[in-house]
Amino acid sequence: MFDISQFSLKGKIAVITGGGRGIGQAIAFAFAKAGAKVVITSRKAQDLESTAAEIKAFGGEAFPLPAHLGKTDEIKKMVNTVMEKFGRIDILVNNAGASPAINSVLESDERLWDTIMNLNLKGAYFVSQTVANIMVKQGGGKIINIASVDGFNPEPGVSIYSISKAGMRMVTRAFASELNSYNVQVNTIAPGPISTKMMNSHWGHLSPEEAQKAKEAVEKMLPSGRIGNPDEIAGAALYLASAASNYTTGAEIIIDGGLLLSTHLS
Ligand SMILES: NC(=O)c1ccc[n+]([C@@H]2O[C@H](COP(=O)([O-])OP(=O)(O)OC[C@H]3O[C@@H](n4cnc5c(N)ncnc54)[C@H](OP(=O)(O)O)[C@@H]3O)[C@@H](O)[C@H]2O)c1
């Protein structure tokens, strides 16, 4: 019979990149509520510290750890610090991501390419590699990669971001195929539109009226009729972090309010 305690993360050490706000913060809250000690890492110490304070306020354990994850030396330093403190990493969520500009493929420049790819793809790859080596030695672990529906169908204006998220799906499959025999499960969550700073920044260049219209247009396009919230990603992440998913690897969970069902997109 199914044992509900499989969803417990009691005693697990979880590293969540971009854990100070948005989707990463929702995942950090969920994991801490399920009993994990959560290490949250991103550039801004302030976001990390306020998130850690919220976690501590409900009785969870959280450790803010500032790092720029588009830089390989900072990735190594971040992972070393976690290992010095906890001696193991059971769960990694590669959630940190950026989509800093809206540009046509005719205009996107090399600097934008490097900024996005260094974090979204190269960063995720090398955080995974560094942590996977630890997981292999300790006999297992869980890696969860946050991709996007844009990695299935390119979103006009964010070509480099879309390419990075398509690459992220392959990071999952590449790591899953090589790490299966080491009891490391690697899976993807591909969110659709979720109300966060990143999503709202897409409309930052518009007037409030235009931004409202753009938001309504997205809602109209969605079979769900609404934009999702970060908590709606956290349940899938909890499943993929827990023993309940021990037979799940190389998989993709799409959480998009039905967006990819929209015929004009697929
Ligand atoms: N919101 C959506 O509609 C949506 C849809 C599909 C996929 N996603 C994906 O979901 C993930 C989370 O996005 P979100 O919507 O929650 O956006 P968000 O609120 O902008 O959060 C992004 C997170 O990434 C961190 N980050 C950015 N650059 C970083 C860097 N160089 N080094 C370390 N951390 C960095 C940010 O913290 P700092 O600024 O402190 O560094 C922040 O914590 C991203 O991978 C995104 O692509 C989002």
PDB file of C-alpha atoms and ligand atoms in Angstrom:
ATOM      1  CA  MET A   1       0.000   0.000   0.000  1.00  0.00           C
ATOM      2  CA  PHE A   2       1.253   3.507  -0.786  1.00  0.00           C
ATOM      3  CA  ASP A   3       3.013   5.060   2.171  1.00  0.00           C
ATOM      4  CA  ILE A   4       2.381   8.805   2.365  1.00  0.00           C
ATOM      5  CA  SER A   5       5.617   9.278   4.328  1.00  0.00           C
ATOM      6  CA  GLN A   6       7.432   8.791   1.004  1.00  0.00           C
ATOM      7  CA  PHE A   7       6.744  12.478   0.446  1.00  0.00           C
ATOM      8  CA  SER A   8       8.673  13.428   3.579  1.00  0.00           C
ATOM      9  CA  LEU A   9      12.017  15.172   3.115  1.00  0.00           C
ATOM     10  CA  LYS A  10      12.895  14.905   6.784  1.00  0.00           C
ATOM     11  CA  GLY A  11      16.664  15.230   7.311  1.00  0.00           C
ATOM     12  CA  LYS A  12      17.397  15.813   3.609  1.00  0.00           C
ATOM     13  CA  ILE A  13      19.779  18.554   2.493  1.00  0.00           C
ATOM     14  CA  ALA A  14      18.324  20.469  -0.472  1.00  0.00           C
ATOM     15  CA  VAL A  15      20.058  23.152  -2.535  1.00  0.00           C
ATOM     16  CA  ILE A  16      17.675  25.436  -4.417  1.00  0.00           C
ATOM     17  CA  THR A  17      19.207  27.925  -6.825  1.00  0.00           C
ATOM     18  CA  GLY A  18      17.275  31.165  -7.180  1.00  0.00           C
ATOM     19  CA  GLY A  19      15.557  30.288  -3.896  1.00  0.00           C
ATOM     20  CA  GLY A  20      15.066  33.870  -2.700  1.00  0.00           C
ATOM     21  CA  ARG A  21      11.970  34.713  -4.723  1.00  0.00           C
ATOM     22  CA  GLY A  22       9.422  33.467  -7.236  1.00  0.00           C
ATOM     23  CA  ILE A  23       9.281  29.780  -8.133  1.00  0.00           C
ATOM     24  CA  GLY A  24      12.488  28.922  -6.234  1.00  0.00           C
ATOM     25  CA  GLN A  25      11.146  30.503  -3.064  1.00  0.00           C
ATOM     26  CA  ALA A  26       7.870  28.537  -3.335  1.00  0.00           C
ATOM     27  CA  ILE A  27       9.894  25.330  -3.742  1.00  0.00           C
ATOM     28  CA  ALA A  28      12.077  26.262  -0.746  1.00  0.00           C
ATOM     29  CA  PHE A  29       8.977  26.831   1.407  1.00  0.00           C
ATOM     30  CA  ALA A  30       7.495  23.457   0.339  1.00  0.00           C
ATOM     31  CA  PHE A  31      10.730  21.514   0.927  1.00  0.00           C
ATOM     32  CA  ALA A  32      11.262  23.133   4.342  1.00  0.00           C
ATOM     33  CA  LYS A  33       7.657  22.295   5.290  1.00  0.00           C
ATOM     34  CA  ALA A  34       8.357  18.687   4.242  1.00  0.00           C
ATOM     35  CA  GLY A  35      11.326  18.601   6.660  1.00  0.00           C
ATOM     36  CA  ALA A  36      14.350  19.380   4.489  1.00  0.00           C
ATOM     37  CA  LYS A  37      17.154  21.724   5.448  1.00  0.00           C
ATOM     38  CA  VAL A  38      17.141  24.118   2.515  1.00  0.00           C
ATOM     39  CA  VAL A  39      20.135  25.988   1.179  1.00  0.00           C
ATOM     40  CA  ILE A  40      18.917  28.895  -0.934  1.00  0.00           C
ATOM     41  CA  THR A  41      21.391  30.526  -3.261  1.00  0.00           C
ATOM     42  CA  SER A  42      21.308  33.476  -5.681  1.00  0.00           C
ATOM     43  CA  ARG A  43      23.093  36.829  -6.021  1.00  0.00           C
ATOM     44  CA  LYS A  44      21.042  39.015  -3.663  1.00  0.00           C
ATOM     45  CA  ALA A  45      21.683  38.328   0.007  1.00  0.00           C
ATOM     46  CA  GLN A  46      18.661  40.401   1.045  1.00  0.00           C
ATOM     47  CA  ASP A  47      16.094  38.206  -0.778  1.00  0.00           C
ATOM     48  CA  LEU A  48      17.784  35.078   0.559  1.00  0.00           C
ATOM     49  CA  GLU A  49      17.837  36.348   4.125  1.00  0.00           C
ATOM     50  CA  SER A  50      14.178  37.429   4.131  1.00  0.00           C
ATOM     51  CA  THR A  51      13.132  34.065   2.641  1.00  0.00           C
ATOM     52  CA  ALA A  52      15.224  32.222   5.246  1.00  0.00           C
ATOM     53  CA  ALA A  53      13.580  34.301   7.995  1.00  0.00           C
ATOM     54  CA  GLU A  54      10.107  33.309   6.700  1.00  0.00           C
ATOM     55  CA  ILE A  55      11.129  29.650   6.710  1.00  0.00           C
ATOM     56  CA  LYS A  56      12.509  29.883  10.230  1.00  0.00           C
ATOM     57  CA  ALA A  57       9.283  31.618  11.326  1.00  0.00           C
ATOM     58  CA  PHE A  58       7.261  28.482  10.504  1.00  0.00           C
ATOM     59  CA  GLY A  59       9.811  26.212  12.172  1.00  0.00           C
ATOM     60  CA  GLY A  60      11.819  25.205   9.098  1.00  0.00           C
ATOM     61  CA  GLU A  61      15.569  25.278   8.540  1.00  0.00           C
ATOM     62  CA  ALA A  62      17.078  27.512   5.874  1.00  0.00           C
ATOM     63  CA  PHE A  63      20.566  28.714   5.007  1.00  0.00           C
ATOM     64  CA  PRO A  64      21.046  31.706   2.704  1.00  0.00           C
ATOM     65  CA  LEU A  65      24.155  31.459   0.540  1.00  0.00           C
ATOM     66  CA  PRO A  66      24.849  34.274  -1.946  1.00  0.00           C
ATOM     67  CA  ALA A  67      26.522  33.263  -5.249  1.00  0.00           C
ATOM     68  CA  HIS A  68      26.567  34.313  -8.900  1.00  0.00           C
ATOM     69  CA  LEU A  69      25.760  31.034 -10.624  1.00  0.00           C
ATOM     70  CA  GLY A  70      26.788  32.230 -14.061  1.00  0.00           C
ATOM     71  CA  LYS A  71      30.401  32.030 -12.825  1.00  0.00           C
ATOM     72  CA  THR A  72      32.045  28.625 -12.518  1.00  0.00           C
ATOM     73  CA  ASP A  73      34.368  29.639  -9.653  1.00  0.00           C
ATOM     74  CA  GLU A  74      31.387  30.847  -7.594  1.00  0.00           C
ATOM     75  CA  ILE A  75      29.532  27.579  -8.281  1.00  0.00           C
ATOM     76  CA  LYS A  76      32.450  25.579  -6.864  1.00  0.00           C
ATOM     77  CA  LYS A  77      32.692  27.893  -3.838  1.00  0.00           C
ATOM     78  CA  MET A  78      28.938  27.624  -3.198  1.00  0.00           C
ATOM     79  CA  VAL A  79      28.957  23.813  -3.318  1.00  0.00           C
ATOM     80  CA  ASN A  80      32.106  23.627  -1.153  1.00  0.00           C
ATOM     81  CA  THR A  81      30.432  25.815   1.474  1.00  0.00           C
ATOM     82  CA  VAL A  82      27.362  23.527   1.539  1.00  0.00           C
ATOM     83  CA  MET A  83      29.598  20.475   1.901  1.00  0.00           C
ATOM     84  CA  GLU A  84      31.621  22.067   4.716  1.00  0.00           C
ATOM     85  CA  LYS A  85      28.393  22.820   6.590  1.00  0.00           C
ATOM     86  CA  PHE A  86      26.322  19.672   5.890  1.00  0.00           C
ATOM     87  CA  GLY A  87      28.678  17.046   4.411  1.00  0.00           C
ATOM     88  CA  ARG A  88      26.096  15.923   1.811  1.00  0.00           C
ATOM     89  CA  ILE A  89      23.553  17.138  -0.764  1.00  0.00           C
ATOM     90  CA  ASP A  90      20.451  15.012  -1.318  1.00  0.00           C
ATOM     91  CA  ILE A  91      18.436  17.289  -3.593  1.00  0.00           C
ATOM     92  CA  LEU A  92      19.414  19.945  -6.127  1.00  0.00           C
ATOM     93  CA  VAL A  93      16.914  22.239  -7.829  1.00  0.00           C
ATOM     94  CA  ASN A  94      18.401  24.146 -10.775  1.00  0.00           C
ATOM     95  CA  ASN A  95      15.881  26.955 -10.751  1.00  0.00           C
ATOM     96  CA  ALA A  96      17.937  30.174 -11.110  1.00  0.00           C
ATOM     97  CA  GLY A  97      17.275  31.659 -14.516  1.00  0.00           C
ATOM     98  CA  ALA A  98      17.136  34.940 -16.331  1.00  0.00           C
ATOM     99  CA  SER A  99      15.470  36.430 -19.374  1.00  0.00           C
ATOM    100  CA  PRO A 100      16.733  40.002 -19.200  1.00  0.00           C
ATOM    101  CA  ALA A 101      15.610  41.451 -22.548  1.00  0.00           C
ATOM    102  CA  ILE A 102      13.019  41.208 -25.294  1.00  0.00           C
ATOM    103  CA  ASN A 103      14.743  41.240 -28.680  1.00  0.00           C
ATOM    104  CA  SER A 104      14.161  39.895 -32.137  1.00  0.00           C
ATOM    105  CA  VAL A 105      16.519  37.217 -33.496  1.00  0.00           C
ATOM    106  CA  LEU A 106      17.680  39.975 -35.846  1.00  0.00           C
ATOM    107  CA  GLU A 107      18.964  42.070 -32.962  1.00  0.00           C
ATOM    108  CA  SER A 108      19.956  39.837 -30.043  1.00  0.00           C
ATOM    109  CA  ASP A 109      23.658  40.337 -29.441  1.00  0.00           C
ATOM    110  CA  GLU A 110      26.510  38.216 -28.131  1.00  0.00           C
ATOM    111  CA  ARG A 111      26.450  39.849 -24.694  1.00  0.00           C
ATOM    112  CA  LEU A 112      22.802  38.837 -24.193  1.00  0.00           C
ATOM    113  CA  TRP A 113      23.599  35.322 -25.427  1.00  0.00           C
ATOM    114  CA  ASP A 114      26.458  34.985 -22.903  1.00  0.00           C
ATOM    115  CA  THR A 115      24.446  36.424 -19.986  1.00  0.00           C
ATOM    116  CA  ILE A 116      21.544  34.029 -20.542  1.00  0.00           C
ATOM    117  CA  MET A 117      23.532  30.952 -21.510  1.00  0.00           C
ATOM    118  CA  ASN A 118      26.136  31.361 -18.735  1.00  0.00           C
ATOM    119  CA  LEU A 119      23.398  31.158 -16.120  1.00  0.00           C
ATOM    120  CA  ASN A 120      20.499  29.194 -17.630  1.00  0.00           C
ATOM    121  CA  LEU A 121      22.503  26.485 -19.361  1.00  0.00           C
ATOM    122  CA  LYS A 122      26.230  26.505 -18.539  1.00  0.00           C
ATOM    123  CA  GLY A 123      25.546  27.354 -14.894  1.00  0.00           C
ATOM    124  CA  ALA A 124      22.897  24.653 -14.558  1.00  0.00           C
ATOM    125  CA  TYR A 125      25.196  22.109 -16.226  1.00  0.00           C
ATOM    126  CA  PHE A 126      28.152  22.811 -13.927  1.00  0.00           C
ATOM    127  CA  VAL A 127      26.093  23.072 -10.745  1.00  0.00           C
ATOM    128  CA  SER A 128      24.638  19.674 -11.739  1.00  0.00           C
ATOM    129  CA  GLN A 129      28.058  18.217 -12.502  1.00  0.00           C
ATOM    130  CA  THR A 130      29.589  19.421  -9.227  1.00  0.00           C
ATOM    131  CA  VAL A 131      26.656  18.189  -7.155  1.00  0.00           C
ATOM    132  CA  ALA A 132      26.240  14.944  -9.155  1.00  0.00           C
ATOM    133  CA  ASN A 133      29.814  13.947  -8.279  1.00  0.00           C
ATOM    134  CA  ILE A 134      28.863  14.282  -4.615  1.00  0.00           C
ATOM    135  CA  MET A 135      25.597  12.360  -5.090  1.00  0.00           C
ATOM    136  CA  VAL A 136      27.375   9.513  -6.885  1.00  0.00           C
ATOM    137  CA  LYS A 137      29.841   9.168  -3.982  1.00  0.00           C
ATOM    138  CA  GLN A 138      27.089   9.252  -1.366  1.00  0.00           C
ATOM    139  CA  GLY A 139      24.961   6.648  -3.189  1.00  0.00           C
ATOM    140  CA  GLY A 140      22.121   8.689  -4.672  1.00  0.00           C
ATOM    141  CA  GLY A 141      20.268  11.943  -5.024  1.00  0.00           C
ATOM    142  CA  LYS A 142      17.653  13.951  -6.891  1.00  0.00           C
ATOM    143  CA  ILE A 143      18.222  16.703  -9.451  1.00  0.00           C
ATOM    144  CA  ILE A 144      15.315  18.824 -10.657  1.00  0.00           C
ATOM    145  CA  ASN A 145      15.780  21.204 -13.570  1.00  0.00           C
ATOM    146  CA  ILE A 146      13.372  24.073 -14.114  1.00  0.00           C
ATOM    147  CA  ALA A 147      13.021  24.491 -17.888  1.00  0.00           C
ATOM    148  CA  SER A 148      10.037  26.220 -19.549  1.00  0.00           C
ATOM    149  CA  VAL A 149       7.326  25.706 -22.140  1.00  0.00           C
ATOM    150  CA  ASP A 150       9.501  28.087 -24.193  1.00  0.00           C
ATOM    151  CA  GLY A 151      11.923  25.154 -24.471  1.00  0.00           C
ATOM    152  CA  PHE A 152       9.183  23.346 -26.459  1.00  0.00           C
ATOM    153  CA  ASN A 153       7.862  26.245 -28.541  1.00  0.00           C
ATOM    154  CA  PRO A 154       9.982  29.383 -28.924  1.00  0.00           C
ATOM    155  CA  GLU A 155       8.434  32.568 -27.591  1.00  0.00           C
ATOM    156  CA  PRO A 156       8.917  35.459 -30.013  1.00  0.00           C
ATOM    157  CA  GLY A 157      11.319  38.031 -28.555  1.00  0.00           C
ATOM    158  CA  VAL A 158      13.089  35.622 -26.208  1.00  0.00           C
ATOM    159  CA  SER A 159      14.876  33.332 -28.650  1.00  0.00           C
ATOM    160  CA  ILE A 160      18.057  32.895 -26.587  1.00  0.00           C
ATOM    161  CA  TYR A 161      16.045  32.145 -23.447  1.00  0.00           C
ATOM    162  CA  SER A 162      13.948  29.605 -25.399  1.00  0.00           C
ATOM    163  CA  ILE A 163      17.108  27.944 -26.762  1.00  0.00           C
ATOM    164  CA  SER A 164      18.587  27.805 -23.237  1.00  0.00           C
ATOM    165  CA  LYS A 165      15.441  26.098 -21.925  1.00  0.00           C
ATOM    166  CA  ALA A 166      15.424  23.572 -24.788  1.00  0.00           C
ATOM    167  CA  GLY A 167      19.034  22.884 -23.772  1.00  0.00           C
ATOM    168  CA  MET A 168      17.984  22.495 -20.143  1.00  0.00           C
ATOM    169  CA  ARG A 169      15.625  19.681 -21.172  1.00  0.00           C
ATOM    170  CA  MET A 170      18.611  17.897 -22.713  1.00  0.00           C
ATOM    171  CA  VAL A 171      20.731  18.534 -19.593  1.00  0.00           C
ATOM    172  CA  THR A 172      18.106  16.503 -17.756  1.00  0.00           C
ATOM    173  CA  ARG A 173      18.141  13.664 -20.268  1.00  0.00           C
ATOM    174  CA  ALA A 174      21.958  13.571 -20.519  1.00  0.00           C
ATOM    175  CA  PHE A 175      22.457  13.480 -16.748  1.00  0.00           C
ATOM    176  CA  ALA A 176      19.543  11.065 -16.231  1.00  0.00           C
ATOM    177  CA  SER A 177      20.926   8.585 -18.744  1.00  0.00           C
ATOM    178  CA  GLU A 178      24.425   8.568 -17.221  1.00  0.00           C
ATOM    179  CA  LEU A 179      23.451   8.716 -13.561  1.00  0.00           C
ATOM    180  CA  ASN A 180      20.636   6.168 -13.447  1.00  0.00           C
ATOM    181  CA  SER A 181      22.964   3.390 -12.330  1.00  0.00           C
ATOM    182  CA  TYR A 182      24.171   5.580  -9.430  1.00  0.00           C
ATOM    183  CA  ASN A 183      20.648   6.006  -8.022  1.00  0.00           C
ATOM    184  CA  VAL A 184      20.529   9.664  -9.027  1.00  0.00           C
ATOM    185  CA  GLN A 185      17.192  10.634 -10.580  1.00  0.00           C
ATOM    186  CA  VAL A 186      17.164  13.710 -12.822  1.00  0.00           C
ATOM    187  CA  ASN A 187      13.928  15.292 -14.037  1.00  0.00           C
ATOM    188  CA  THR A 188      12.539  18.457 -15.597  1.00  0.00           C
ATOM    189  CA  ILE A 189       9.670  20.716 -14.642  1.00  0.00           C
ATOM    190  CA  ALA A 190       8.566  22.954 -17.512  1.00  0.00           C
ATOM    191  CA  PRO A 191       6.378  25.790 -16.236  1.00  0.00           C
ATOM    192  CA  GLY A 192       4.121  27.929 -18.390  1.00  0.00           C
ATOM    193  CA  PRO A 193       3.283  31.510 -17.386  1.00  0.00           C
ATOM    194  CA  ILE A 194       3.707  31.922 -13.619  1.00  0.00           C
ATOM    195  CA  SER A 195       3.262  35.226 -11.827  1.00  0.00           C
ATOM    196  CA  THR A 196       6.779  36.228 -10.711  1.00  0.00           C
ATOM    197  CA  LYS A 197       9.194  39.132 -11.122  1.00  0.00           C
ATOM    198  CA  MET A 198      10.550  37.491 -14.306  1.00  0.00           C
ATOM    199  CA  MET A 199       7.115  37.184 -15.886  1.00  0.00           C
ATOM    200  CA  ASN A 200       6.088  40.702 -14.915  1.00  0.00           C
ATOM    201  CA  SER A 201       9.375  42.183 -16.165  1.00  0.00           C
ATOM    202  CA  HIS A 202       8.360  41.151 -19.701  1.00  0.00           C
ATOM    203  CA  TRP A 203       5.806  43.930 -19.513  1.00  0.00           C
ATOM    204  CA  GLY A 204       8.093  46.400 -17.718  1.00  0.00           C
ATOM    205  CA  HIS A 205       8.631  48.521 -20.842  1.00  0.00           C
ATOM    206  CA  LEU A 206       4.859  48.998 -21.323  1.00  0.00           C
ATOM    207  CA  SER A 207       2.524  51.560 -19.761  1.00  0.00           C
ATOM    208  CA  PRO A 208       0.294  50.140 -16.956  1.00  0.00           C
ATOM    209  CA  GLU A 209      -2.668  50.016 -19.400  1.00  0.00           C
ATOM    210  CA  GLU A 210      -0.632  48.247 -22.096  1.00  0.00           C
ATOM    211  CA  ALA A 211       0.807  45.827 -19.512  1.00  0.00           C
ATOM    212  CA  GLN A 212      -2.713  44.992 -18.318  1.00  0.00           C
ATOM    213  CA  LYS A 213      -3.794  44.357 -21.919  1.00  0.00           C
ATOM    214  CA  ALA A 214      -0.743  42.131 -22.521  1.00  0.00           C
ATOM    215  CA  LYS A 215      -1.523  40.167 -19.354  1.00  0.00           C
ATOM    216  CA  GLU A 216      -5.145  39.726 -20.412  1.00  0.00           C
ATOM    217  CA  ALA A 217      -3.989  38.501 -23.833  1.00  0.00           C
ATOM    218  CA  VAL A 218      -1.851  35.808 -22.146  1.00  0.00           C
ATOM    219  CA  GLU A 219      -4.766  34.798 -19.905  1.00  0.00           C
ATOM    220  CA  LYS A 220      -7.074  34.554 -22.938  1.00  0.00           C
ATOM    221  CA  MET A 221      -4.583  32.306 -24.724  1.00  0.00           C
ATOM    222  CA  LEU A 222      -4.364  29.934 -21.765  1.00  0.00           C
ATOM    223  CA  PRO A 223      -6.902  27.075 -21.589  1.00  0.00           C
ATOM    224  CA  SER A 224      -6.840  27.612 -17.798  1.00  0.00           C
ATOM    225  CA  GLY A 225      -7.917  31.239 -18.354  1.00  0.00           C
ATOM    226  CA  ARG A 226      -5.404  32.456 -15.774  1.00  0.00           C
ATOM    227  CA  ILE A 227      -1.697  32.771 -15.073  1.00  0.00           C
ATOM    228  CA  GLY A 228      -0.341  30.308 -12.503  1.00  0.00           C
ATOM    229  CA  ASN A 229       1.273  31.089  -9.173  1.00  0.00           C
ATOM    230  CA  PRO A 230       4.634  29.787  -7.882  1.00  0.00           C
ATOM    231  CA  ASP A 231       3.015  27.426  -5.354  1.00  0.00           C
ATOM    232  CA  GLU A 232       1.538  25.506  -8.287  1.00  0.00           C
ATOM    233  CA  ILE A 233       5.057  24.387  -9.258  1.00  0.00           C
ATOM    234  CA  ALA A 234       6.084  23.374  -5.728  1.00  0.00           C
ATOM    235  CA  GLY A 235       3.985  20.175  -5.493  1.00  0.00           C
ATOM    236  CA  ALA A 236       5.623  18.631  -8.560  1.00  0.00           C
ATOM    237  CA  ALA A 237       9.041  19.626  -7.217  1.00  0.00           C
ATOM    238  CA  LEU A 238       8.211  17.934  -3.901  1.00  0.00           C
ATOM    239  CA  TYR A 239       7.247  14.736  -5.737  1.00  0.00           C
ATOM    240  CA  LEU A 240      10.487  14.773  -7.755  1.00  0.00           C
ATOM    241  CA  ALA A 241      12.589  15.467  -4.630  1.00  0.00           C
ATOM    242  CA  SER A 242      10.991  12.688  -2.612  1.00  0.00           C
ATOM    243  CA  ALA A 243      11.217   8.894  -2.482  1.00  0.00           C
ATOM    244  CA  ALA A 244       7.813   8.797  -4.232  1.00  0.00           C
ATOM    245  CA  SER A 245       9.675   9.488  -7.519  1.00  0.00           C
ATOM    246  CA  ASN A 246      12.376   6.824  -7.185  1.00  0.00           C
ATOM    247  CA  TYR A 247      11.222   5.153 -10.447  1.00  0.00           C
ATOM    248  CA  THR A 248      10.999   8.494 -12.312  1.00  0.00           C
ATOM    249  CA  THR A 249      14.032   9.735 -14.222  1.00  0.00           C
ATOM    250  CA  GLY A 250      14.564  11.689 -17.431  1.00  0.00           C
ATOM    251  CA  ALA A 251      10.928  12.794 -17.241  1.00  0.00           C
ATOM    252  CA  GLU A 252       9.328  16.168 -17.919  1.00  0.00           C
ATOM    253  CA  ILE A 253       6.391  17.537 -15.969  1.00  0.00           C
ATOM    254  CA  ILE A 254       4.693  20.364 -17.847  1.00  0.00           C
ATOM    255  CA  ILE A 255       2.751  22.758 -15.608  1.00  0.00           C
ATOM    256  CA  ASP A 256       1.337  25.378 -17.931  1.00  0.00           C
ATOM    257  CA  GLY A 257      -2.416  25.750 -17.487  1.00  0.00           C
ATOM    258  CA  GLY A 258      -2.761  23.814 -20.762  1.00  0.00           C
ATOM    259  CA  LEU A 259      -0.709  26.310 -22.818  1.00  0.00           C
ATOM    260  CA  LEU A 260       0.961  23.661 -24.973  1.00  0.00           C
ATOM    261  CA  LEU A 261      -2.513  22.391 -25.876  1.00  0.00           C
ATOM    262  CA  SER A 262      -3.226  25.666 -27.657  1.00  0.00           C
ATOM    263  CA  THR A 263      -3.350  24.671 -31.314  1.00  0.00           C
ATOM    264  CA  HIS A 264      -1.792  27.862 -32.614  1.00  0.00           C
ATOM    265  CA  LEU A 265       1.335  27.184 -30.561  1.00  0.00           C
ATOM    266  CA  SER A 266       1.943  23.500 -31.147  1.00  0.00           C
TER     267      SER A 266
HETATM  268  N1  LIG B   1       7.715  32.837 -14.272  1.00  0.00           N
HETATM  269  C1  LIG B   1       7.472  32.144 -15.359  1.00  0.00           C
HETATM  270  O1  LIG B   1       6.478  32.385 -16.070  1.00  0.00           O
HETATM  271  C2  LIG B   1       8.394  31.003 -15.771  1.00  0.00           C
HETATM  272  C3  LIG B   1       7.963  30.163 -16.797  1.00  0.00           C
HETATM  273  C4  LIG B   1       8.795  29.131 -17.177  1.00  0.00           C
HETATM  274  C5  LIG B   1      10.007  28.920 -16.560  1.00  0.00           C
HETATM  275  N2  LIG B   1      10.404  29.761 -15.567  1.00  0.00           N
HETATM  276  C6  LIG B   1      11.711  29.495 -14.949  1.00  0.00           C
HETATM  277  O2  LIG B   1      11.570  29.401 -13.557  1.00  0.00           O
HETATM  278  C7  LIG B   1      12.787  29.766 -12.927  1.00  0.00           C
HETATM  279  C8  LIG B   1      12.507  30.774 -11.822  1.00  0.00           C
HETATM  280  O3  LIG B   1      12.003  31.953 -12.413  1.00  0.00           O
HETATM  281  P1  LIG B   1      10.991  32.961 -11.690  1.00  0.00           P
HETATM  282  O4  LIG B   1       9.859  33.144 -12.621  1.00  0.00           O
HETATM  283  O5  LIG B   1      10.764  32.558 -10.305  1.00  0.00           O
HETATM  284  O6  LIG B   1      11.841  34.300 -11.824  1.00  0.00           O
HETATM  285  P2  LIG B   1      12.459  35.319 -10.777  1.00  0.00           P
HETATM  286  O7  LIG B   1      11.469  35.676  -9.749  1.00  0.00           O
HETATM  287  O8  LIG B   1      13.066  36.389 -11.613  1.00  0.00           O
HETATM  288  O9  LIG B   1      13.599  34.442 -10.074  1.00  0.00           O
HETATM  289  C9  LIG B   1      14.815  34.164 -10.696  1.00  0.00           C
HETATM  290  C10 LIG B   1      15.790  33.706  -9.652  1.00  0.00           C
HETATM  291  O10 LIG B   1      17.053  33.456 -10.257  1.00  0.00           O
HETATM  292  C11 LIG B   1      18.064  34.131  -9.513  1.00  0.00           C
HETATM  293  N3  LIG B   1      19.174  34.518 -10.378  1.00  0.00           N
HETATM  294  C12 LIG B   1      19.121  35.328 -11.460  1.00  0.00           C
HETATM  295  N4  LIG B   1      20.355  35.498 -11.964  1.00  0.00           N
HETATM  296  C13 LIG B   1      21.211  34.786 -11.158  1.00  0.00           C
HETATM  297  C14 LIG B   1      22.599  34.567 -11.152  1.00  0.00           C
HETATM  298  N5  LIG B   1      23.421  35.093 -12.093  1.00  0.00           N
HETATM  299  N6  LIG B   1      23.136  33.793 -10.174  1.00  0.00           N
HETATM  300  C15 LIG B   1      22.345  33.251  -9.223  1.00  0.00           C
HETATM  301  N7  LIG B   1      21.007  33.393  -9.181  1.00  0.00           N
HETATM  302  C16 LIG B   1      20.449  34.166 -10.142  1.00  0.00           C
HETATM  303  C17 LIG B   1      17.358  35.353  -8.943  1.00  0.00           C
HETATM  304  O11 LIG B   1      18.009  35.850  -7.776  1.00  0.00           O
HETATM  305  P3  LIG B   1      19.086  37.059  -7.791  1.00  0.00           P
HETATM  306  O12 LIG B   1      18.514  38.151  -8.601  1.00  0.00           O
HETATM  307  O13 LIG B   1      19.237  37.340  -6.319  1.00  0.00           O
HETATM  308  O14 LIG B   1      20.352  36.495  -8.345  1.00  0.00           O
HETATM  309  C18 LIG B   1      16.017  34.764  -8.570  1.00  0.00           C
HETATM  310  O15 LIG B   1      16.067  34.160  -7.317  1.00  0.00           O
HETATM  311  C19 LIG B   1      13.701  30.299 -14.032  1.00  0.00           C
HETATM  312  O16 LIG B   1      14.609  29.306 -14.443  1.00  0.00           O
HETATM  313  C20 LIG B   1      12.716  30.595 -15.149  1.00  0.00           C
HETATM  314  O17 LIG B   1      13.332  30.539 -16.409  1.00  0.00           O
HETATM  315  C21 LIG B   1       9.637  30.802 -15.148  1.00  0.00           C
END
